mmCIF file of C-alpha atoms in Angstrom:
data_model
loop_
_atom_site.group_PDB
_atom_site.id
_atom_site.type_symbol
_atom_site.label_atom_id
_atom_site.label_comp_id
_atom_site.label_asym_id
_atom_site.label_seq_id
_atom_site.Cartn_x
_atom_site.Cartn_y
_atom_site.Cartn_z
ATOM 1 C CA MET A 282 246.363 68.383 -34.719
ATOM 2 C CA SER A 283 249.987 69.135 -33.916
ATOM 3 C CA GLN A 284 251.147 66.953 -31.049
ATOM 4 C CA LYS A 285 253.238 69.812 -29.726
ATOM 5 C CA ASP A 286 250.036 71.776 -29.135
ATOM 6 C CA LEU A 287 248.225 68.900 -27.357
ATOM 7 C CA GLN A 288 248.480 68.598 -23.594
ATOM 8 C CA PHE A 289 246.463 67.347 -20.655
ATOM 9 C CA ILE A 290 245.539 69.175 -17.480
ATOM 10 C CA THR A 291 243.896 67.804 -14.359
ATOM 11 C CA VAL A 292 240.568 69.337 -13.358
ATOM 12 C CA GLY A 293 238.860 68.413 -10.093
ATOM 13 C CA LYS A 294 240.245 66.712 -7.014
ATOM 14 C CA SER A 295 240.428 63.180 -5.662
ATOM 15 C CA ALA A 296 237.709 60.935 -7.085
ATOM 16 C CA SER A 297 236.339 63.741 -9.280
ATOM 17 C CA ALA A 298 239.682 64.454 -10.982
ATOM 18 C CA ARG A 299 239.704 64.033 -14.744
ATOM 19 C CA GLN A 300 242.298 64.518 -17.458
ATOM 20 C CA ILE A 301 241.217 67.194 -19.912
ATOM 21 C CA ALA A 302 242.761 67.285 -23.387
ATOM 22 C CA VAL A 303 243.711 70.797 -24.497
ATOM 23 C CA CYS A 304 245.054 72.020 -27.812
ATOM 24 C CA HIS A 305 246.659 75.407 -27.273
ATOM 25 C CA SER A 306 248.437 77.228 -30.072
ATOM 26 C CA PRO A 307 250.428 80.118 -28.610
ATOM 27 C CA ALA A 308 251.257 83.211 -30.624
ATOM 28 C CA ASP A 309 252.510 86.747 -30.190
ATOM 29 C CA ASP A 310 250.906 89.010 -27.623
ATOM 30 C CA GLY A 311 247.465 90.053 -28.711
ATOM 31 C CA PRO A 312 243.951 88.686 -28.932
ATOM 32 C CA GLY A 313 243.119 85.022 -29.348
ATOM 33 C CA PHE A 314 240.226 82.589 -29.645
ATOM 34 C CA PHE A 315 238.728 80.144 -27.152
ATOM 35 C CA TRP A 316 236.569 77.404 -28.698
ATOM 36 C CA LEU A 317 233.740 75.670 -26.815
ATOM 37 C CA SER A 318 232.230 72.619 -28.491
ATOM 38 C CA GLY A 319 228.670 71.383 -28.441
ATOM 39 C CA PHE A 320 226.966 68.451 -26.736
ATOM 40 C CA LYS A 321 228.740 65.190 -27.699
ATOM 41 C CA SER A 322 231.085 67.124 -30.011
ATOM 42 C CA ASP A 323 234.838 67.495 -29.704
ATOM 43 C CA MET A 324 237.566 69.982 -30.519
ATOM 44 C CA ASN A 325 238.316 68.413 -33.906
ATOM 45 C CA GLY A 326 235.026 69.259 -35.605
ATOM 46 C CA THR A 327 234.831 71.244 -38.823
ATOM 47 C CA LYS A 328 234.133 74.614 -37.200
ATOM 48 C CA ALA A 329 236.750 74.136 -34.461
ATOM 49 C CA LEU A 330 239.498 73.203 -36.915
ATOM 50 C CA SER A 331 238.519 76.032 -39.256
ATOM 51 C CA LEU A 332 238.850 78.483 -36.382
ATOM 52 C CA ALA A 333 242.227 77.014 -35.385
ATOM 53 C CA ASN A 334 243.545 77.235 -38.944
ATOM 54 C CA HIS A 335 242.263 80.788 -39.235
ATOM 55 C CA ALA A 336 244.057 81.733 -36.012
ATOM 56 C CA SER A 337 247.280 80.159 -37.264
ATOM 57 C CA GLU A 338 247.103 82.124 -40.511
ATOM 58 C CA LYS A 339 246.674 85.355 -38.560
ATOM 59 C CA ASN A 340 249.279 84.399 -35.907
ATOM 60 C CA LEU A 341 246.688 84.494 -33.130
ATOM 61 C CA ARG A 342 246.303 82.310 -30.066
ATOM 62 C CA CYS A 343 243.713 79.565 -30.248
ATOM 63 C CA THR A 344 242.663 77.276 -27.421
ATOM 64 C CA ARG A 345 240.391 74.252 -27.775
ATOM 65 C CA PHE A 346 239.629 71.384 -25.417
ATOM 66 C CA ASP A 347 237.462 68.315 -24.988
ATOM 67 C CA TYR A 348 234.950 68.172 -22.139
ATOM 68 C CA SER A 349 235.144 65.129 -19.882
ATOM 69 C CA GLY A 350 233.421 62.206 -21.544
ATOM 70 C CA HIS A 351 234.186 63.729 -24.953
ATOM 71 C CA GLY A 352 236.999 63.231 -27.454
ATOM 72 C CA LEU A 353 240.433 62.672 -25.916
ATOM 73 C CA SER A 354 239.513 63.661 -22.359
ATOM 74 C CA SER A 355 238.936 61.103 -19.630
ATOM 75 C CA GLY A 356 235.662 60.174 -18.008
ATOM 76 C CA ALA A 357 232.390 58.684 -19.145
ATOM 77 C CA PHE A 358 229.869 60.925 -20.879
ATOM 78 C CA GLU A 359 227.046 59.476 -18.812
ATOM 79 C CA ASP A 360 228.762 60.497 -15.560
ATOM 80 C CA ALA A 361 229.197 64.158 -16.492
ATOM 81 C CA CYS A 362 226.940 67.204 -16.366
ATOM 82 C CA VAL A 363 226.916 70.945 -17.031
ATOM 83 C CA SER A 364 228.687 71.741 -13.746
ATOM 84 C CA ASP A 365 231.601 69.500 -14.753
ATOM 85 C CA TRP A 366 231.886 70.939 -18.251
ATOM 86 C CA LEU A 367 231.707 74.503 -16.932
ATOM 87 C CA GLU A 368 234.399 73.767 -14.336
ATOM 88 C CA GLU A 369 236.624 72.432 -17.120
ATOM 89 C CA ALA A 370 235.971 75.432 -19.358
ATOM 90 C CA LEU A 371 236.846 77.831 -16.547
ATOM 91 C CA ALA A 372 240.024 75.901 -15.712
ATOM 92 C CA VAL A 373 241.209 75.917 -19.321
ATOM 93 C CA PHE A 374 240.294 79.586 -19.783
ATOM 94 C CA ASP A 375 242.116 80.635 -16.599
ATOM 95 C CA ARG A 376 245.258 78.741 -17.543
ATOM 96 C CA PHE A 377 245.585 79.499 -21.252
ATOM 97 C CA CYS A 378 243.524 82.602 -22.084
ATOM 98 C CA THR A 379 245.742 85.181 -20.437
ATOM 99 C CA GLY A 380 245.167 87.963 -22.973
ATOM 100 C CA PRO A 381 242.149 89.486 -24.742
ATOM 101 C CA THR A 382 240.008 86.571 -25.889
ATOM 102 C CA VAL A 383 237.114 86.070 -28.281
ATOM 103 C CA VAL A 384 235.040 83.171 -26.957
ATOM 104 C CA VAL A 385 233.381 81.075 -29.660
ATOM 105 C CA GLY A 386 230.725 78.594 -28.549
ATOM 106 C CA SER A 387 228.631 76.188 -30.614
ATOM 107 C CA SER A 388 225.261 74.794 -29.457
ATOM 108 C CA MET A 389 225.819 73.668 -25.834
ATOM 109 C CA GLY A 390 229.117 75.529 -26.095
ATOM 110 C CA GLY A 391 227.057 78.707 -26.391
ATOM 111 C CA TRP A 392 225.527 78.008 -22.974
ATOM 112 C CA ILE A 393 228.938 77.225 -21.474
ATOM 113 C CA ALA A 394 230.303 80.395 -23.104
ATOM 114 C CA MET A 395 227.585 82.515 -21.508
ATOM 115 C CA LEU A 396 228.176 80.969 -18.079
ATOM 116 C CA LEU A 397 231.918 81.534 -18.468
ATOM 117 C CA ALA A 398 231.409 85.139 -19.549
ATOM 118 C CA LEU A 399 229.233 85.857 -16.525
ATOM 119 C CA ALA A 400 231.765 84.203 -14.200
ATOM 120 C CA ARG A 401 234.832 85.912 -15.695
ATOM 121 C CA ARG A 402 233.436 89.302 -16.696
ATOM 122 C CA GLU A 403 235.508 91.140 -14.082
ATOM 123 C CA THR A 404 238.792 89.819 -15.511
ATOM 124 C CA GLY A 405 238.413 92.156 -18.489
ATOM 125 C CA LEU A 406 239.763 89.405 -20.764
ATOM 126 C CA LEU A 407 236.600 88.857 -22.789
ATOM 127 C CA LYS A 408 237.021 90.836 -25.987
ATOM 128 C CA GLY A 409 233.888 89.429 -27.609
ATOM 129 C CA MET A 410 231.708 86.386 -28.093
ATOM 130 C CA VAL A 411 230.449 84.544 -31.176
ATOM 131 C CA LEU A 412 227.709 82.018 -30.431
ATOM 132 C CA ILE A 413 226.568 79.495 -33.025
ATOM 133 C CA ALA A 414 223.025 78.154 -32.463
ATOM 134 C CA PRO A 415 223.424 78.808 -28.720
ATOM 135 C CA ALA A 416 221.589 76.097 -26.777
ATOM 136 C CA VAL A 417 221.303 78.081 -23.562
ATOM 137 C CA ASP A 418 219.283 76.256 -20.868
ATOM 138 C CA PHE A 419 218.749 73.391 -23.339
ATOM 139 C CA THR A 420 218.400 70.625 -20.739
ATOM 140 C CA GLU A 421 215.298 72.311 -19.339
ATOM 141 C CA GLU A 422 213.852 74.468 -22.117
ATOM 142 C CA LEU A 423 214.538 72.308 -25.171
ATOM 143 C CA MET A 424 214.667 68.811 -23.692
ATOM 144 C CA TRP A 425 212.572 68.526 -20.539
ATOM 145 C CA LYS A 426 209.826 71.015 -21.392
ATOM 146 C CA GLN A 427 209.557 70.738 -25.179
ATOM 147 C CA ARG A 428 211.075 67.634 -26.712
ATOM 148 C CA PHE A 429 210.465 65.009 -24.029
ATOM 149 C CA THR A 430 207.114 63.288 -23.843
ATOM 150 C CA ASP A 431 205.500 62.268 -20.567
ATOM 151 C CA GLU A 432 206.789 58.730 -21.195
ATOM 152 C CA ILE A 433 210.380 59.937 -21.612
ATOM 153 C CA ARG A 434 210.229 62.083 -18.480
ATOM 154 C CA GLU A 435 208.798 59.150 -16.526
ATOM 155 C CA ALA A 436 211.576 56.859 -17.793
ATOM 156 C CA ILE A 437 214.266 59.314 -16.719
ATOM 157 C CA LEU A 438 212.760 59.709 -13.258
ATOM 158 C CA ARG A 439 212.241 55.956 -12.924
ATOM 159 C CA ASP A 440 215.497 54.639 -14.405
ATOM 160 C CA GLY A 441 217.777 57.654 -14.011
ATOM 161 C CA ARG A 442 218.567 57.627 -17.736
ATOM 162 C CA TRP A 443 217.100 57.515 -21.236
ATOM 163 C CA GLN A 444 218.734 56.816 -24.578
ATOM 164 C CA GLN A 445 217.990 59.507 -27.119
ATOM 165 C CA PRO A 446 218.516 58.613 -30.796
ATOM 166 C CA SER A 447 221.004 60.948 -32.471
ATOM 167 C CA ALA A 448 220.898 62.440 -35.942
ATOM 168 C CA TYR A 449 224.640 63.073 -35.715
ATOM 169 C CA ALA A 450 226.044 59.734 -34.459
ATOM 170 C CA ASP A 451 225.367 56.018 -34.811
ATOM 171 C CA GLU A 452 224.975 55.510 -31.079
ATOM 172 C CA PRO A 453 222.219 57.222 -29.058
ATOM 173 C CA TYR A 454 222.874 59.933 -26.501
ATOM 174 C CA VAL A 455 222.294 58.902 -22.918
ATOM 175 C CA ILE A 456 220.328 61.600 -21.109
ATOM 176 C CA THR A 457 220.581 61.183 -17.349
ATOM 177 C CA GLU A 458 218.475 62.494 -14.513
ATOM 178 C CA LYS A 459 221.719 63.961 -13.161
ATOM 179 C CA LEU A 460 222.172 66.015 -16.348
ATOM 180 C CA ILE A 461 218.627 67.388 -16.157
ATOM 181 C CA GLU A 462 218.756 68.185 -12.444
ATOM 182 C CA ASP A 463 222.212 69.744 -12.606
ATOM 183 C CA GLY A 464 221.208 71.858 -15.594
ATOM 184 C CA ARG A 465 218.596 73.550 -13.407
ATOM 185 C CA ASN A 466 221.432 75.045 -11.356
ATOM 186 C CA HIS A 467 222.656 76.971 -14.405
ATOM 187 C CA LEU A 468 219.497 78.353 -16.040
ATOM 188 C CA ILE A 469 219.951 81.969 -17.135
ATOM 189 C CA LEU A 470 217.218 82.876 -19.622
ATOM 190 C CA ASP A 471 214.793 84.031 -16.935
ATOM 191 C CA LYS A 472 216.769 87.184 -16.075
ATOM 192 C CA PRO A 473 218.579 90.103 -17.759
ATOM 193 C CA LEU A 474 222.196 89.255 -18.571
ATOM 194 C CA ALA A 475 225.296 91.351 -19.151
ATOM 195 C CA THR A 476 228.585 89.968 -20.467
ATOM 196 C CA GLY A 477 230.267 93.353 -20.846
ATOM 197 C CA CYS A 478 231.433 92.542 -24.390
ATOM 198 C CA PRO A 479 230.015 92.462 -27.937
ATOM 199 C CA VAL A 480 228.009 89.319 -28.706
ATOM 200 C CA THR A 481 227.293 87.906 -32.171
ATOM 201 C CA ILE A 482 224.721 85.120 -32.554
ATOM 202 C CA LEU A 483 224.700 83.032 -35.732
ATOM 203 C CA GLN A 484 221.516 81.001 -36.067
ATOM 204 C CA GLY A 485 220.075 78.782 -38.790
ATOM 205 C CA ALA A 486 216.395 79.361 -39.532
ATOM 206 C CA LEU A 487 215.998 75.645 -40.358
ATOM 207 C CA ASP A 488 217.719 74.396 -37.193
ATOM 208 C CA PRO A 489 215.657 71.442 -35.861
ATOM 209 C CA ASP A 490 217.556 71.259 -32.556
ATOM 210 C CA VAL A 491 217.765 74.885 -31.445
ATOM 211 C CA PRO A 492 214.812 76.812 -32.898
ATOM 212 C CA TRP A 493 215.713 80.324 -33.987
ATOM 213 C CA GLN A 494 213.126 81.680 -31.548
ATOM 214 C CA HIS A 495 215.138 80.145 -28.692
ATOM 215 C CA ALA A 496 218.333 81.847 -29.822
ATOM 216 C CA LYS A 497 216.411 85.115 -30.170
ATOM 217 C CA ARG A 498 215.423 84.807 -26.488
ATOM 218 C CA LEU A 499 219.103 84.961 -25.608
ATOM 219 C CA ALA A 500 219.612 88.093 -27.708
ATOM 220 C CA GLU A 501 216.668 89.716 -25.936
ATOM 221 C CA ALA A 502 218.099 88.745 -22.536
ATOM 222 C CA LEU A 503 221.217 90.877 -23.185
ATOM 223 C CA PRO A 504 219.826 94.443 -23.043
ATOM 224 C CA GLU A 505 223.118 96.016 -21.934
ATOM 225 C CA ASP A 506 225.379 94.343 -24.499
ATOM 226 C CA ASP A 507 226.104 95.130 -28.141
ATOM 227 C CA VAL A 508 224.304 92.160 -29.732
ATOM 228 C CA THR A 509 224.205 91.167 -33.398
ATOM 229 C CA PHE A 510 221.685 88.459 -34.298
ATOM 230 C CA SER A 511 222.264 86.913 -37.730
ATOM 231 C CA LEU A 512 219.596 84.534 -39.010
ATOM 232 C CA ILE A 513 220.737 82.320 -41.893
ATOM 233 C CA PRO A 514 217.554 81.543 -43.891
ATOM 234 C CA ASP A 515 218.674 78.126 -45.164
ATOM 235 C CA GLY A 516 220.964 77.300 -42.239
ATOM 236 C CA ASP A 517 220.727 74.073 -40.228
ATOM 237 C CA HIS A 518 222.034 73.324 -36.727
ATOM 238 C CA ARG A 519 225.624 72.557 -37.603
ATOM 239 C CA LEU A 520 226.272 75.601 -39.803
ATOM 240 C CA SER A 521 229.352 73.837 -41.190
ATOM 241 C CA ARG A 522 228.952 74.494 -44.915
ATOM 242 C CA PRO A 523 231.731 76.531 -46.568
ATOM 243 C CA GLU A 524 229.510 79.613 -46.642
ATOM 244 C CA ASP A 525 228.674 79.122 -42.942
ATOM 245 C CA ILE A 526 232.354 78.813 -42.039
ATOM 246 C CA ALA A 527 233.117 81.981 -44.001
ATOM 247 C CA LEU A 528 230.383 83.791 -42.064
ATOM 248 C CA LEU A 529 231.807 82.504 -38.771
ATOM 249 C CA LEU A 530 235.329 83.652 -39.583
ATOM 250 C CA ARG A 531 234.111 87.095 -40.592
ATOM 251 C CA ALA A 532 232.206 87.313 -37.318
ATOM 252 C CA VAL A 533 235.212 86.418 -35.163
ATOM 253 C CA ASP A 534 237.437 88.844 -37.076
ATOM 254 C CA ARG A 535 235.012 91.677 -36.291
ATOM 255 C CA GLN A 536 235.486 90.957 -32.584
ATOM 256 C CA LEU A 537 239.285 91.313 -32.691
#
Protein backbone atom coordinates (compact mmCIF):
# COMPACT_ATOMS: atom_id res chain seq x y z
CA MET A 1 0.00 0.00 0.00
CA SER A 2 1.34 3.42 -0.92
CA GLN A 3 1.51 5.61 2.17
CA LYS A 4 0.48 8.60 0.10
CA ASP A 5 -2.85 6.91 -0.56
CA LEU A 6 -3.48 6.01 3.12
CA GLN A 7 -5.39 8.43 5.32
CA PHE A 8 -7.69 8.41 8.31
CA ILE A 9 -11.09 10.00 8.68
CA THR A 10 -13.21 10.36 11.80
CA VAL A 11 -16.64 8.73 11.74
CA GLY A 12 -19.11 9.21 14.58
CA LYS A 13 -19.18 11.80 17.34
CA SER A 14 -18.00 12.03 20.93
CA ALA A 15 -17.62 8.62 22.56
CA SER A 16 -18.65 6.81 19.36
CA ALA A 17 -15.99 8.49 17.20
CA ARG A 18 -13.53 6.13 15.54
CA GLN A 19 -10.61 6.57 13.18
CA ILE A 20 -11.24 4.80 9.89
CA ALA A 21 -8.30 3.90 7.65
CA VAL A 22 -8.93 4.67 3.98
CA CYS A 23 -6.80 3.94 0.94
CA HIS A 24 -7.94 6.19 -1.88
CA SER A 25 -6.17 6.23 -5.22
CA PRO A 26 -7.35 9.24 -7.22
CA ALA A 27 -7.29 9.29 -11.00
CA ASP A 28 -8.66 11.24 -13.93
CA ASP A 29 -12.35 12.04 -14.11
CA GLY A 30 -14.36 8.95 -14.85
CA PRO A 31 -15.64 5.84 -13.14
CA GLY A 32 -13.96 4.19 -10.18
CA PHE A 33 -14.26 1.29 -7.76
CA PHE A 34 -15.35 1.16 -4.12
CA TRP A 35 -14.30 -2.00 -2.25
CA LEU A 36 -16.21 -3.38 0.74
CA SER A 37 -14.53 -6.19 2.67
CA GLY A 38 -16.07 -9.14 4.42
CA PHE A 39 -16.56 -10.02 8.09
CA LYS A 40 -13.18 -9.91 9.90
CA SER A 41 -11.42 -9.12 6.61
CA ASP A 42 -9.51 -5.98 5.71
CA MET A 43 -8.68 -3.87 2.69
CA ASN A 44 -5.40 -5.67 2.02
CA GLY A 45 -6.85 -9.06 1.08
CA THR A 46 -6.12 -10.75 -2.22
CA LYS A 47 -9.29 -9.61 -3.99
CA ALA A 48 -9.06 -6.04 -2.67
CA LEU A 49 -5.44 -5.61 -3.76
CA SER A 50 -6.16 -7.20 -7.13
CA LEU A 51 -8.95 -4.70 -7.68
CA ALA A 52 -6.70 -1.80 -6.62
CA ASN A 53 -3.92 -2.91 -8.96
CA HIS A 54 -6.41 -3.34 -11.78
CA ALA A 55 -7.72 0.19 -11.21
CA SER A 56 -4.18 1.58 -11.23
CA GLU A 57 -3.42 -0.13 -14.53
CA LYS A 58 -6.54 1.39 -16.07
CA ASN A 59 -6.01 4.81 -14.39
CA LEU A 60 -9.28 4.53 -12.47
CA ARG A 61 -10.16 5.64 -8.97
CA CYS A 62 -10.18 2.98 -6.29
CA THR A 63 -11.27 3.42 -2.69
CA ARG A 64 -10.84 0.84 0.06
CA PHE A 65 -11.18 1.10 3.83
CA ASP A 66 -11.13 -0.93 7.02
CA TYR A 67 -14.26 -1.16 9.16
CA SER A 68 -13.86 -0.26 12.82
CA GLY A 69 -12.38 -3.19 14.69
CA HIS A 70 -10.71 -4.37 11.47
CA GLY A 71 -7.26 -3.83 9.98
CA LEU A 72 -5.78 -0.38 10.57
CA SER A 73 -8.96 1.28 11.83
CA SER A 74 -9.57 1.97 15.51
CA GLY A 75 -12.02 0.26 17.79
CA ALA A 76 -12.56 -3.25 19.07
CA PHE A 77 -14.26 -5.78 16.81
CA GLU A 78 -16.43 -6.99 19.67
CA ASP A 79 -17.84 -3.48 20.21
CA ALA A 80 -18.97 -2.96 16.62
CA CYS A 81 -22.03 -3.99 14.63
CA VAL A 82 -23.64 -3.65 11.21
CA SER A 83 -24.92 -0.13 11.94
CA ASP A 84 -21.36 1.03 12.67
CA TRP A 85 -19.89 -0.58 9.56
CA LEU A 86 -22.66 0.82 7.37
CA GLU A 87 -22.17 4.31 8.81
CA GLU A 88 -18.46 4.05 7.98
CA ALA A 89 -19.13 2.81 4.46
CA LEU A 90 -21.52 5.68 3.80
CA ALA A 91 -19.06 8.23 5.20
CA VAL A 92 -16.22 6.95 3.03
CA PHE A 93 -18.45 6.72 -0.05
CA ASP A 94 -19.77 10.27 0.41
CA ARG A 95 -16.30 11.72 0.84
CA PHE A 96 -14.31 9.87 -1.83
CA CYS A 97 -16.72 8.42 -4.41
CA THR A 98 -17.71 11.65 -6.10
CA GLY A 99 -18.04 10.24 -9.62
CA PRO A 100 -19.64 7.17 -11.21
CA THR A 101 -18.72 4.23 -8.99
CA VAL A 102 -18.81 0.45 -9.27
CA VAL A 103 -19.31 -0.93 -5.76
CA VAL A 104 -17.62 -4.28 -5.14
CA GLY A 105 -18.58 -6.15 -1.98
CA SER A 106 -17.36 -9.51 -0.68
CA SER A 107 -19.36 -11.68 1.76
CA MET A 108 -20.56 -9.28 4.50
CA GLY A 109 -19.38 -6.52 2.17
CA GLY A 110 -22.15 -7.63 -0.19
CA TRP A 111 -24.72 -6.87 2.51
CA ILE A 112 -23.11 -3.50 3.27
CA ALA A 113 -23.00 -2.80 -0.48
CA MET A 114 -26.72 -3.47 -0.83
CA LEU A 115 -27.57 -1.26 2.15
CA LEU A 116 -25.36 1.49 0.73
CA ALA A 117 -26.94 1.19 -2.71
CA LEU A 118 -30.43 1.50 -1.26
CA ALA A 119 -29.38 4.52 0.83
CA ARG A 120 -27.54 6.32 -1.99
CA ARG A 121 -29.59 5.33 -5.03
CA GLU A 122 -30.85 8.89 -5.57
CA THR A 123 -27.31 10.27 -5.90
CA GLY A 124 -27.02 8.65 -9.33
CA LEU A 125 -23.39 7.74 -8.55
CA LEU A 126 -23.84 3.97 -8.54
CA LYS A 127 -22.74 2.75 -11.95
CA GLY A 128 -22.95 -0.93 -11.03
CA MET A 129 -22.38 -3.52 -8.34
CA VAL A 130 -20.35 -6.74 -8.22
CA LEU A 131 -21.12 -8.90 -5.19
CA ILE A 132 -18.95 -11.87 -4.27
CA ALA A 133 -20.73 -14.53 -2.15
CA PRO A 134 -23.04 -11.81 -0.78
CA ALA A 135 -23.87 -12.60 2.85
CA VAL A 136 -26.99 -10.45 2.99
CA ASP A 137 -28.84 -10.74 6.33
CA PHE A 138 -26.19 -13.24 7.48
CA THR A 139 -26.47 -12.50 11.21
CA GLU A 140 -30.08 -13.68 11.19
CA GLU A 141 -30.46 -16.04 8.22
CA LEU A 142 -27.10 -17.81 8.24
CA MET A 143 -26.04 -17.53 11.88
CA TRP A 144 -29.02 -17.28 14.21
CA LYS A 145 -31.51 -19.39 12.26
CA GLN A 146 -29.30 -21.96 10.53
CA ARG A 147 -25.82 -22.36 11.96
CA PHE A 148 -26.38 -21.74 15.67
CA THR A 149 -27.62 -24.55 17.86
CA ASP A 150 -30.00 -24.01 20.76
CA GLU A 151 -26.97 -24.13 23.08
CA ILE A 152 -25.17 -21.38 21.15
CA ARG A 153 -28.25 -19.15 21.08
CA GLU A 154 -28.72 -19.66 24.82
CA ALA A 155 -25.07 -18.77 25.47
CA ILE A 156 -25.36 -15.55 23.48
CA LEU A 157 -28.53 -14.52 25.30
CA ARG A 158 -27.05 -15.49 28.67
CA ASP A 159 -23.50 -14.16 28.31
CA GLY A 160 -23.94 -11.55 25.58
CA ARG A 161 -21.25 -13.22 23.46
CA TRP A 162 -20.02 -16.49 21.99
CA GLN A 163 -16.68 -17.41 20.46
CA GLN A 164 -17.06 -18.98 17.04
CA PRO A 165 -14.10 -20.99 15.72
CA SER A 166 -12.83 -19.62 12.40
CA ALA A 167 -11.64 -21.50 9.35
CA TYR A 168 -9.83 -18.36 8.20
CA ALA A 169 -7.95 -17.21 11.33
CA ASP A 170 -6.18 -18.71 14.34
CA GLU A 171 -8.35 -16.84 16.82
CA PRO A 172 -12.13 -17.38 17.04
CA TYR A 173 -14.68 -14.77 16.04
CA VAL A 174 -16.60 -13.24 18.91
CA ILE A 175 -20.29 -13.10 18.05
CA THR A 176 -22.13 -10.71 20.34
CA GLU A 177 -25.79 -10.33 21.19
CA LYS A 178 -25.38 -6.72 20.05
CA LEU A 179 -24.32 -7.88 16.58
CA ILE A 180 -27.32 -10.21 16.26
CA GLU A 181 -29.85 -7.69 17.55
CA ASP A 182 -28.48 -4.81 15.49
CA GLY A 183 -28.45 -6.97 12.36
CA ARG A 184 -32.22 -7.29 12.66
CA ASN A 185 -32.50 -3.56 11.95
CA HIS A 186 -30.98 -4.08 8.50
CA LEU A 187 -32.67 -7.21 7.13
CA ILE A 188 -33.66 -6.79 3.48
CA LEU A 189 -34.34 -10.21 1.96
CA ASP A 190 -38.02 -10.20 2.93
CA LYS A 191 -38.99 -7.51 0.39
CA PRO A 192 -38.44 -6.55 -3.27
CA LEU A 193 -35.31 -4.44 -3.73
CA ALA A 194 -34.19 -1.98 -6.38
CA THR A 195 -30.68 -0.54 -6.61
CA GLY A 196 -31.22 1.21 -9.93
CA CYS A 197 -27.99 -0.21 -11.38
CA PRO A 198 -26.72 -3.47 -12.92
CA VAL A 199 -25.82 -6.13 -10.34
CA THR A 200 -23.47 -9.07 -10.88
CA ILE A 201 -23.33 -11.85 -8.27
CA LEU A 202 -20.36 -14.22 -8.24
CA GLN A 203 -21.03 -17.29 -6.11
CA GLY A 204 -19.12 -20.50 -5.44
CA ALA A 205 -21.23 -23.66 -5.57
CA LEU A 206 -19.02 -25.23 -2.88
CA ASP A 207 -19.18 -22.24 -0.51
CA PRO A 208 -19.65 -23.62 3.04
CA ASP A 209 -20.35 -20.20 4.57
CA VAL A 210 -22.80 -18.62 2.13
CA PRO A 211 -24.76 -21.37 0.37
CA TRP A 212 -25.43 -20.62 -3.28
CA GLN A 213 -29.16 -20.84 -2.58
CA HIS A 214 -28.81 -17.88 -0.20
CA ALA A 215 -27.10 -15.76 -2.84
CA LYS A 216 -29.80 -16.78 -5.33
CA ARG A 217 -32.41 -15.36 -2.92
CA LEU A 218 -30.77 -11.97 -3.32
CA ALA A 219 -30.88 -12.21 -7.11
CA GLU A 220 -34.58 -13.06 -6.92
CA ALA A 221 -35.20 -10.10 -4.60
CA LEU A 222 -34.04 -7.66 -7.32
CA PRO A 223 -36.87 -7.91 -9.90
CA GLU A 224 -36.35 -4.39 -11.26
CA ASP A 225 -32.57 -4.55 -11.71
CA ASP A 226 -30.40 -6.05 -14.44
CA VAL A 227 -28.98 -9.01 -12.48
CA THR A 228 -26.35 -11.51 -13.59
CA PHE A 229 -25.92 -14.55 -11.34
CA SER A 230 -22.73 -16.51 -12.01
CA LEU A 231 -22.33 -19.82 -10.19
CA ILE A 232 -18.77 -21.15 -10.14
CA PRO A 233 -19.11 -24.97 -9.92
CA ASP A 234 -15.87 -25.59 -8.01
CA GLY A 235 -15.76 -22.22 -6.24
CA ASP A 236 -15.38 -21.85 -2.46
CA HIS A 237 -16.25 -18.87 -0.25
CA ARG A 238 -13.14 -16.81 -0.80
CA LEU A 239 -13.07 -17.02 -4.61
CA SER A 240 -9.44 -15.86 -4.51
CA ARG A 241 -7.83 -18.30 -6.95
CA PRO A 242 -6.24 -16.75 -10.07
CA GLU A 243 -9.19 -17.87 -12.20
CA ASP A 244 -11.62 -16.36 -9.66
CA ILE A 245 -9.74 -13.05 -9.66
CA ALA A 246 -9.80 -13.01 -13.46
CA LEU A 247 -13.57 -13.56 -13.37
CA LEU A 248 -13.96 -10.73 -10.85
CA LEU A 249 -11.95 -8.28 -12.93
CA ARG A 250 -13.92 -9.12 -16.06
CA ALA A 251 -17.12 -8.55 -14.11
CA VAL A 252 -16.09 -5.12 -12.83
CA ASP A 253 -14.89 -4.07 -16.29
CA ARG A 254 -18.33 -4.88 -17.72
CA GLN A 255 -19.85 -2.41 -15.25
CA LEU A 256 -17.66 0.51 -16.36
